[in-house]
PDB file of C-alpha atoms and ligand atoms in Angstrom:
ATOM      1  CA  MET A   1     -18.422  -1.351   5.863  1.00 49.00           C
ATOM      2  CA  GLY A   2     -18.688  -3.080   9.202  1.00 51.00           C
ATOM      3  CA  GLY A   3     -19.417  -1.612  12.583  1.00 63.00           C
ATOM      4  CA  ASP A   4     -18.146   1.305  14.624  1.00 85.00           C
ATOM      5  CA  MET A   5     -15.017  -0.547  15.736  1.00 91.00           C
ATOM      6  CA  PRO A   6     -12.559  -2.764  13.861  1.00 94.00           C
ATOM      7  CA  ALA A   7     -13.482  -6.403  14.551  1.00 94.00           C
ATOM      8  CA  ALA A   8     -11.074  -9.364  14.868  1.00 95.00           C
ATOM      9  CA  PRO A   9      -8.569 -10.016  13.313  1.00 96.00           C
ATOM     10  CA  PHE A  10      -8.178  -6.236  12.882  1.00 97.00           C
ATOM     11  CA  PRO A  11      -6.185  -4.184  13.543  1.00 98.00           C
ATOM     12  CA  VAL A  12      -3.238  -5.980  11.939  1.00 98.00           C
ATOM     13  CA  VAL A  13      -0.123  -3.808  12.236  1.00 98.00           C
ATOM     14  CA  VAL A  14       3.197  -4.303  10.451  1.00 98.00           C
ATOM     15  CA  ASP A  15       6.456  -2.363  10.402  1.00 98.00           C
ATOM     16  CA  THR A  16       8.447  -3.282   7.308  1.00 98.00           C
ATOM     17  CA  THR A  17      10.281  -2.026   4.189  1.00 97.00           C
ATOM     18  CA  VAL A  18       9.112  -0.837   0.762  1.00 97.00           C
ATOM     19  CA  THR A  19      10.337  -3.296  -1.891  1.00 96.00           C
ATOM     20  CA  ALA A  20      10.183  -3.271  -5.701  1.00 95.00           C
ATOM     21  CA  GLY A  21       7.555  -5.119  -7.757  1.00 92.00           C
ATOM     22  CA  PHE A  22       6.735  -5.345 -11.466  1.00 89.00           C
ATOM     23  CA  GLY A  23       6.452  -1.580 -11.833  1.00 89.00           C
ATOM     24  CA  ARG A  24       2.935  -1.761 -13.259  1.00 90.00           C
ATOM     25  CA  GLY A  25       1.181   0.277 -10.608  1.00 86.00           C
ATOM     26  CA  SER A  26       2.283   3.706 -11.816  1.00 90.00           C
ATOM     27  CA  SER A  27       2.919   2.898 -15.461  1.00 88.00           C
ATOM     28  CA  GLU A  28      -0.135   0.772 -16.380  1.00 91.00           C
ATOM     29  CA  LEU A  29      -2.755   1.803 -13.809  1.00 93.00           C
ATOM     30  CA  GLY A  30      -1.637   5.280 -12.732  1.00 95.00           C
ATOM     31  CA  ILE A  31      -2.044   3.923  -9.201  1.00 97.00           C
ATOM     32  CA  PRO A  32       1.387   3.419  -7.590  1.00 97.00           C
ATOM     33  CA  THR A  33       1.579   0.804  -4.855  1.00 98.00           C
ATOM     34  CA  ALA A  34       4.323   0.412  -2.269  1.00 98.00           C
ATOM     35  CA  ASN A  35       5.015  -3.319  -2.303  1.00 98.00           C
ATOM     36  CA  ILE A  36       5.935  -4.981   0.982  1.00 98.00           C
ATOM     37  CA  PRO A  37       7.160  -8.537   1.647  1.00 95.00           C
ATOM     38  CA  PRO A  38       3.912 -10.583   1.532  1.00 89.00           C
ATOM     39  CA  GLY A  39       5.158 -12.834   4.361  1.00 95.00           C
ATOM     40  CA  VAL A  40       4.656 -10.065   6.926  1.00 96.00           C
ATOM     41  CA  LEU A  41       0.878 -10.209   6.303  1.00 96.00           C
ATOM     42  CA  SER A  42       0.567 -13.979   5.936  1.00 93.00           C
ATOM     43  CA  SER A  43      -2.188 -14.019   8.586  1.00 93.00           C
ATOM     44  CA  LEU A  44      -4.541 -12.270   6.128  1.00 97.00           C
ATOM     45  CA  ASP A  45      -6.396 -13.904   3.240  1.00 97.00           C
ATOM     46  CA  ALA A  46      -5.989 -12.562  -0.277  1.00 97.00           C
ATOM     47  CA  GLY A  47      -8.207  -9.550  -0.922  1.00 98.00           C
ATOM     48  CA  VAL A  48      -8.524  -5.785  -0.782  1.00 98.00           C
ATOM     49  CA  TYR A  49      -8.219  -3.991   2.569  1.00 98.00           C
ATOM     50  CA  TYR A  50      -8.133  -0.454   3.980  1.00 98.00           C
ATOM     51  CA  GLY A  51      -6.401   1.260   6.871  1.00 98.00           C
ATOM     52  CA  TRP A  52      -3.645   3.739   7.721  1.00 98.00           C
ATOM     53  CA  ALA A  53      -0.023   3.890   6.565  1.00 99.00           C
ATOM     54  CA  ALA A  54       3.037   6.038   7.208  1.00 98.00           C
ATOM     55  CA  VAL A  55       6.456   6.031   5.544  1.00 98.00           C
ATOM     56  CA  HIS A  56       9.736   7.147   7.103  1.00 98.00           C
ATOM     57  CA  HIS A  57      13.228   7.561   5.618  1.00 97.00           C
ATOM     58  CA  ARG A  58      15.998   5.152   6.613  1.00 95.00           C
ATOM     59  CA  GLU A  59      19.738   5.638   6.790  1.00 90.00           C
ATOM     60  CA  ALA A  60      21.002   4.364   3.416  1.00 83.00           C
ATOM     61  CA  PRO A  61      22.900   1.105   3.976  1.00 78.00           C
ATOM     62  CA  SER A  62      26.402   0.713   2.557  1.00 72.00           C
ATOM     63  CA  GLU A  63      25.478  -1.975   0.006  1.00 70.00           C
ATOM     64  CA  ALA A  64      24.463  -1.115  -3.572  1.00 69.00           C
ATOM     65  CA  ASP A  65      21.238   0.870  -3.850  1.00 88.00           C
ATOM     66  CA  VAL A  66      20.314  -0.216  -7.354  1.00 90.00           C
ATOM     67  CA  CYS A  67      18.548  -3.540  -7.729  1.00 87.00           C
ATOM     68  CA  LEU A  68      17.060  -5.507 -10.602  1.00 89.00           C
ATOM     69  CA  SER A  69      13.360  -6.252 -10.144  1.00 88.00           C
ATOM     70  CA  HIS A  70      11.543  -8.183 -12.892  1.00 87.00           C
ATOM     71  CA  GLY A  71      14.025  -6.929 -15.481  1.00 88.00           C
ATOM     72  CA  ARG A  72      13.834  -3.302 -14.334  1.00 89.00           C
ATOM     73  CA  GLU A  73      16.643  -1.446 -12.638  1.00 92.00           C
ATOM     74  CA  ILE A  74      15.262   0.164  -9.502  1.00 93.00           C
ATOM     75  CA  SER A  75      17.170   2.843  -7.660  1.00 92.00           C
ATOM     76  CA  PHE A  76      16.507   2.755  -3.929  1.00 94.00           C
ATOM     77  CA  ASN A  77      16.552   6.166  -2.257  1.00 94.00           C
ATOM     78  CA  PHE A  78      15.380   4.849   1.150  1.00 95.00           C
ATOM     79  CA  GLY A  79      12.921   7.718   1.423  1.00 96.00           C
ATOM     80  CA  ARG A  80      15.574  10.437   1.577  1.00 94.00           C
ATOM     81  CA  ASN A  81      13.460  12.698  -0.682  1.00 95.00           C
ATOM     82  CA  LEU A  82      10.305  12.500   1.434  1.00 97.00           C
ATOM     83  CA  LEU A  83       9.133  16.006   2.344  1.00 98.00           C
ATOM     84  CA  SER A  84       8.503  17.040   5.942  1.00 97.00           C
ATOM     85  CA  ASP A  85       4.752  16.880   5.299  1.00 97.00           C
ATOM     86  CA  GLU A  86       5.145  13.315   3.963  1.00 98.00           C
ATOM     87  CA  ASP A  87       7.804  11.662   6.158  1.00 98.00           C
ATOM     88  CA  GLY A  88       6.113  10.071   9.167  1.00 98.00           C
ATOM     89  CA  ILE A  89       2.698  11.517   8.314  1.00 98.00           C
ATOM     90  CA  VAL A  90      -0.240   9.120   8.623  1.00 98.00           C
ATOM     91  CA  PHE A  91      -2.330   8.740   5.454  1.00 98.00           C
ATOM     92  CA  PRO A  92      -5.319   6.591   4.526  1.00 98.00           C
ATOM     93  CA  MET A  93      -4.433   3.585   2.377  1.00 99.00           C
ATOM     94  CA  VAL A  94      -6.001   0.803   0.324  1.00 98.00           C
ATOM     95  CA  MET A  95      -4.099  -2.418  -0.126  1.00 98.00           C
ATOM     96  CA  SER A  96      -4.240  -5.543  -2.204  1.00 98.00           C
ATOM     97  CA  ILE A  97      -2.942  -8.934  -1.073  1.00 98.00           C
ATOM     98  CA  GLY A  98      -2.801 -11.869  -3.460  1.00 97.00           C
ATOM     99  CA  TRP A  99      -1.964 -12.954  -6.961  1.00 96.00           C
ATOM    100  CA  ASN A 100      -3.539 -10.106  -8.978  1.00 96.00           C
ATOM    101  CA  PRO A 101      -5.820 -12.390 -11.039  1.00 95.00           C
ATOM    102  CA  TYR A 102      -6.099  -9.778 -13.807  1.00 95.00           C
ATOM    103  CA  PHE A 103      -2.344 -10.141 -14.391  1.00 95.00           C
ATOM    104  CA  GLY A 104      -2.116 -13.795 -13.321  1.00 92.00           C
ATOM    105  CA  ASN A 105       0.954 -13.293 -11.118  1.00 90.00           C
ATOM    106  CA  LYS A 106       2.731 -16.449  -9.950  1.00 92.00           C
ATOM    107  CA  GLU A 107       4.004 -14.823  -6.761  1.00 92.00           C
ATOM    108  CA  LYS A 108       1.819 -13.456  -4.004  1.00 94.00           C
ATOM    109  CA  SER A 109       2.147  -9.714  -3.465  1.00 96.00           C
ATOM    110  CA  ALA A 110       1.103  -7.259  -0.796  1.00 97.00           C
ATOM    111  CA  GLU A 111       0.793  -3.691  -2.081  1.00 98.00           C
ATOM    112  CA  VAL A 112      -0.207  -0.477  -0.371  1.00 98.00           C
ATOM    113  CA  HIS A 113      -1.611   2.482  -2.316  1.00 98.00           C
ATOM    114  CA  ILE A 114      -1.256   5.507  -0.045  1.00 98.00           C
ATOM    115  CA  LEU A 115      -3.882   8.198  -0.555  1.00 98.00           C
ATOM    116  CA  HIS A 116      -1.431  11.049  -1.024  1.00 98.00           C
ATOM    117  CA  LYS A 117       0.340  12.450  -4.075  1.00 98.00           C
ATOM    118  CA  PHE A 118       4.060  12.084  -3.307  1.00 98.00           C
ATOM    119  CA  THR A 119       6.688  14.173  -5.096  1.00 96.00           C
ATOM    120  CA  ASP A 120       9.135  11.244  -5.481  1.00 96.00           C
ATOM    121  CA  ASN A 121       9.255   7.489  -4.949  1.00 96.00           C
ATOM    122  CA  PHE A 122      10.521   6.006  -1.677  1.00 97.00           C
ATOM    123  CA  TYR A 123      11.890   2.538  -2.440  1.00 96.00           C
ATOM    124  CA  GLY A 124      13.650   1.032   0.565  1.00 96.00           C
ATOM    125  CA  CYS A 125      12.117   3.276   3.210  1.00 97.00           C
ATOM    126  CA  ALA A 126      10.386   2.093   6.394  1.00 98.00           C
ATOM    127  CA  ILE A 127       6.625   1.703   6.192  1.00 98.00           C
ATOM    128  CA  LYS A 128       4.120   1.044   8.959  1.00 98.00           C
ATOM    129  CA  VAL A 129       0.712  -0.244   7.954  1.00 98.00           C
ATOM    130  CA  ALA A 130      -2.377  -0.758  10.112  1.00 98.00           C
ATOM    131  CA  VAL A 131      -4.935  -2.909   8.322  1.00 98.00           C
ATOM    132  CA  LEU A 132      -8.361  -2.137   9.786  1.00 98.00           C
ATOM    133  CA  GLY A 133     -10.903  -3.772   7.492  1.00 98.00           C
ATOM    134  CA  PHE A 134     -11.662  -5.978   4.506  1.00 98.00           C
ATOM    135  CA  ILE A 135     -13.298  -4.528   1.380  1.00 98.00           C
ATOM    136  CA  ARG A 136     -13.589  -7.364  -1.165  1.00 98.00           C
ATOM    137  CA  ALA A 137     -11.949 -10.379  -2.770  1.00 98.00           C
ATOM    138  CA  GLU A 138      -9.554  -9.876  -5.705  1.00 98.00           C
ATOM    139  CA  GLN A 139     -11.264 -10.171  -9.094  1.00 98.00           C
ATOM    140  CA  SER A 140     -10.244 -10.658 -12.671  1.00 97.00           C
ATOM    141  CA  TYR A 141     -11.539  -8.128 -15.223  1.00 97.00           C
ATOM    142  CA  ASN A 142     -12.183  -7.826 -18.942  1.00 96.00           C
ATOM    143  CA  SER A 143     -10.200  -4.611 -19.142  1.00 96.00           C
ATOM    144  CA  LEU A 144      -7.713  -2.516 -17.222  1.00 96.00           C
ATOM    145  CA  ASP A 145     -10.361   0.225 -17.052  1.00 97.00           C
ATOM    146  CA  GLU A 146     -12.699  -1.980 -15.029  1.00 98.00           C
ATOM    147  CA  LEU A 147      -9.893  -2.809 -12.577  1.00 98.00           C
ATOM    148  CA  ILE A 148      -9.093   0.897 -12.208  1.00 97.00           C
ATOM    149  CA  GLN A 149     -12.776   1.716 -11.643  1.00 98.00           C
ATOM    150  CA  ASP A 150     -13.033  -0.867  -8.873  1.00 98.00           C
ATOM    151  CA  ILE A 151      -9.912   0.557  -7.209  1.00 98.00           C
ATOM    152  CA  GLN A 152     -11.509   4.034  -7.356  1.00 98.00           C
ATOM    153  CA  THR A 153     -14.540   2.586  -5.560  1.00 98.00           C
ATOM    154  CA  ASP A 154     -12.229   0.890  -2.997  1.00 98.00           C
ATOM    155  CA  ILE A 155     -10.716   4.315  -2.314  1.00 98.00           C
ATOM    156  CA  LEU A 156     -14.155   5.832  -1.622  1.00 98.00           C
ATOM    157  CA  VAL A 157     -15.035   2.924   0.681  1.00 98.00           C
ATOM    158  CA  ALA A 158     -11.725   3.339   2.545  1.00 98.00           C
ATOM    159  CA  GLU A 159     -12.149   7.098   2.990  1.00 98.00           C
ATOM    160  CA  ARG A 160     -15.674   6.703   4.286  1.00 98.00           C
ATOM    161  CA  SER A 161     -14.782   3.789   6.559  1.00 97.00           C
ATOM    162  CA  LEU A 162     -11.777   5.547   8.097  1.00 98.00           C
ATOM    163  CA  ASP A 163     -13.809   8.687   8.805  1.00 97.00           C
ATOM    164  CA  ARG A 164     -15.230   7.280  12.054  1.00 96.00           C
ATOM    165  CA  PRO A 165     -13.959   8.208  15.528  1.00 96.00           C
ATOM    166  CA  ALA A 166     -12.800   4.708  16.545  1.00 96.00           C
ATOM    167  CA  TYR A 167     -10.809   4.422  13.302  1.00 98.00           C
ATOM    168  CA  ILE A 168      -9.322   7.916  13.446  1.00 98.00           C
ATOM    169  CA  GLU A 169      -7.998   7.091  16.937  1.00 97.00           C
ATOM    170  CA  LEU A 170      -6.069   4.165  15.463  1.00 98.00           C
ATOM    171  CA  LYS A 171      -3.852   6.462  13.361  1.00 98.00           C
ATOM    172  CA  GLU A 172      -1.423   6.254  16.277  1.00 98.00           C
ATOM    173  CA  LEU A 173      -0.779   2.578  15.473  1.00 98.00           C
ATOM    174  CA  VAL A 174       1.481   3.655  12.588  1.00 98.00           C
ATOM    175  CA  ALA A 175       3.137   6.657  14.232  1.00 97.00           C
ATOM    176  CA  PHE A 176       6.944   6.937  13.909  1.00 96.00           C
ATOM    177  CA  LYS A 177       7.981   8.325  17.259  1.00 86.00           C
ATOM    178  CA  PRO A 178      11.326  10.141  17.557  1.00 78.00           C
TER     179      PRO A 178
HETATM  180  P1  LIG B 201       6.391  -1.495  -8.068  1.00 79.65           P
HETATM  181  O1  LIG B 201       5.856  -2.637  -8.837  1.00 79.65           O
HETATM  182  O2  LIG B 201       7.894  -1.469  -8.061  1.00 79.65           O
HETATM  183  O3  LIG B 201       5.806  -1.436  -6.701  1.00 79.65           O
HETATM  184  P2  LIG B 201       4.740   0.808  -8.730  1.00 79.65           P
HETATM  185  O4  LIG B 201       4.469   1.399 -10.054  1.00 79.65           O
HETATM  186  O5  LIG B 201       3.632   0.137  -7.979  1.00 79.65           O
HETATM  187  O6  LIG B 201       5.959  -0.171  -8.878  1.00 79.65           O
HETATM  188  O7  LIG B 201       5.351   2.021  -7.942  1.00 79.65           O
HETATM  189  C1  LIG B 201       5.548   1.973  -6.623  1.00 79.65           C
HETATM  190  C2  LIG B 201       6.459   3.010  -6.016  1.00 79.65           C
HETATM  191  O8  LIG B 201       5.940   4.331  -6.229  1.00 79.65           O
HETATM  192  C3  LIG B 201       6.409   2.769  -4.527  1.00 79.65           C
HETATM  193  O9  LIG B 201       7.393   1.815  -4.111  1.00 79.65           O
HETATM  194  C4  LIG B 201       6.699   4.140  -3.983  1.00 79.65           C
HETATM  195  O10 LIG B 201       8.099   4.307  -3.858  1.00 79.65           O
HETATM  196  C5  LIG B 201       6.181   5.104  -5.062  1.00 79.65           C
HETATM  197  N1  LIG B 201       4.918   5.802  -4.732  1.00 79.65           N
HETATM  198  C6  LIG B 201       4.662   7.087  -5.108  1.00 79.65           C
HETATM  199  N2  LIG B 201       3.451   7.482  -4.688  1.00 79.65           N
HETATM  200  C7  LIG B 201       2.902   6.440  -4.020  1.00 79.65           C
HETATM  201  C8  LIG B 201       1.642   6.260  -3.350  1.00 79.65           C
HETATM  202  N3  LIG B 201       0.734   7.241  -3.286  1.00 79.65           N
HETATM  203  N4  LIG B 201       1.404   5.062  -2.761  1.00 79.65           N
HETATM  204  C9  LIG B 201       2.328   4.080  -2.835  1.00 79.65           C
HETATM  205  N5  LIG B 201       3.520   4.189  -3.454  1.00 79.65           N
HETATM  206  C10 LIG B 201       3.826   5.359  -4.049  1.00 79.65           C
HETATM  207  N1  LIG B 202      -5.445  -6.743  -9.107  1.00 79.65           N
HETATM  208  C1  LIG B 202      -6.286  -7.674  -9.604  1.00 79.65           C
HETATM  209  O1  LIG B 202      -5.907  -8.463 -10.458  1.00 79.65           O
HETATM  210  N2  LIG B 202      -7.590  -7.761  -9.167  1.00 79.65           N
HETATM  211  C2  LIG B 202      -8.093  -6.924  -8.224  1.00 79.65           C
HETATM  212  O2  LIG B 202      -9.270  -7.055  -7.855  1.00 79.65           O
HETATM  213  C3  LIG B 202      -7.219  -5.926  -7.682  1.00 79.65           C
HETATM  214  N3  LIG B 202      -7.667  -5.048  -6.748  1.00 79.65           N
HETATM  215  C4  LIG B 202      -6.831  -4.086  -6.272  1.00 79.65           C
HETATM  216  C5  LIG B 202      -7.297  -3.183  -5.336  1.00 79.65           C
HETATM  217  C6  LIG B 202      -6.472  -2.192  -4.835  1.00 79.65           C
HETATM  218  C7  LIG B 202      -7.010  -1.201  -3.839  1.00 79.65           C
HETATM  219  C8  LIG B 202      -5.137  -2.090  -5.301  1.00 79.65           C
HETATM  220  C9  LIG B 202      -4.228  -1.009  -4.799  1.00 79.65           C
HETATM  221  C10 LIG B 202      -4.669  -2.988  -6.228  1.00 79.65           C
HETATM  222  C11 LIG B 202      -5.491  -4.006  -6.728  1.00 79.65           C
HETATM  223  N4  LIG B 202      -5.035  -4.926  -7.657  1.00 79.65           N
HETATM  224  C12 LIG B 202      -5.882  -5.871  -8.158  1.00 79.65           C
HETATM  225  C13 LIG B 202      -3.588  -5.041  -7.926  1.00 79.65           C
HETATM  226  C14 LIG B 202      -3.100  -4.371  -9.162  1.00 79.65           C
HETATM  227  O3  LIG B 202      -3.192  -5.310 -10.199  1.00 79.65           O
HETATM  228  C15 LIG B 202      -1.618  -4.039  -8.868  1.00 79.65           C
HETATM  229  O4  LIG B 202      -1.577  -3.018  -7.932  1.00 79.65           O
HETATM  230  C16 LIG B 202      -0.869  -3.701 -10.110  1.00 79.65           C
HETATM  231  O5  LIG B 202      -0.695  -4.847 -10.876  1.00 79.65           O
HETATM  232  C17 LIG B 202       0.499  -3.106  -9.789  1.00 79.65           C
HETATM  233  O6  LIG B 202       1.288  -3.959  -9.042  1.00 79.65           O
HETATM  234 MG1  LIG B 203       3.685  -1.608  -6.560  1.00 79.65          MG
END
């Protein structure tokens, strides 16, 4: 994928909040994705991307921490259960921006699958994402299995692409500094 250095428009860096989506990532695909407001990445076309991401707990606000998302009640914990080797740690990520043609969503989504097995969810926490490269356009599929297989390939592409000195240096773009 690409050259030794990220080329324009990359890197694209955002600092935002983990929101709730349809809840299909974990339950239907076994691939949880931290959804973020798609507006913060409106400069990017729909498609699949790779880069670095880090999540960080937030002080819980005083308003209610349970919200209804697409008919599901989601309890926001604002990342308070993140472990010390998860909170603020920079991980590789793959992300999807668009309308998920396989599901035919009406709303655009931006979703980050972090390449780490977390012990709990982290709805409402802070998330920094550095998008460093494009992998492919979003596709529709004949079966969920084919979608999952393509995501597994995306993960291999991301891991290999990020394992280059100029990309490893860019981990600092998503650092949460005390
Ligand atoms: P939703 O549609 O609400 O985003 P998902 O099934 O995609 O539902 O689950 C996403 C939630 O799972 C994320 O918001 C996050 O709190 C949690 N999660 C756990 N592990 C990961 C991971 N490796 N990458 C992204 N999110 C994760
Ligand atoms: N959805 C699609 O409909 N087509 C895709 O090509 C597609 N590619 C994805 C690639 C990655 C790396 C990820 C994390 C997700 C992708 N999705 C795609 C989105 C997937 O449908 C979505 O994460 C689930 O519906 C849960 O929200
Ligand atoms: Mg999701």
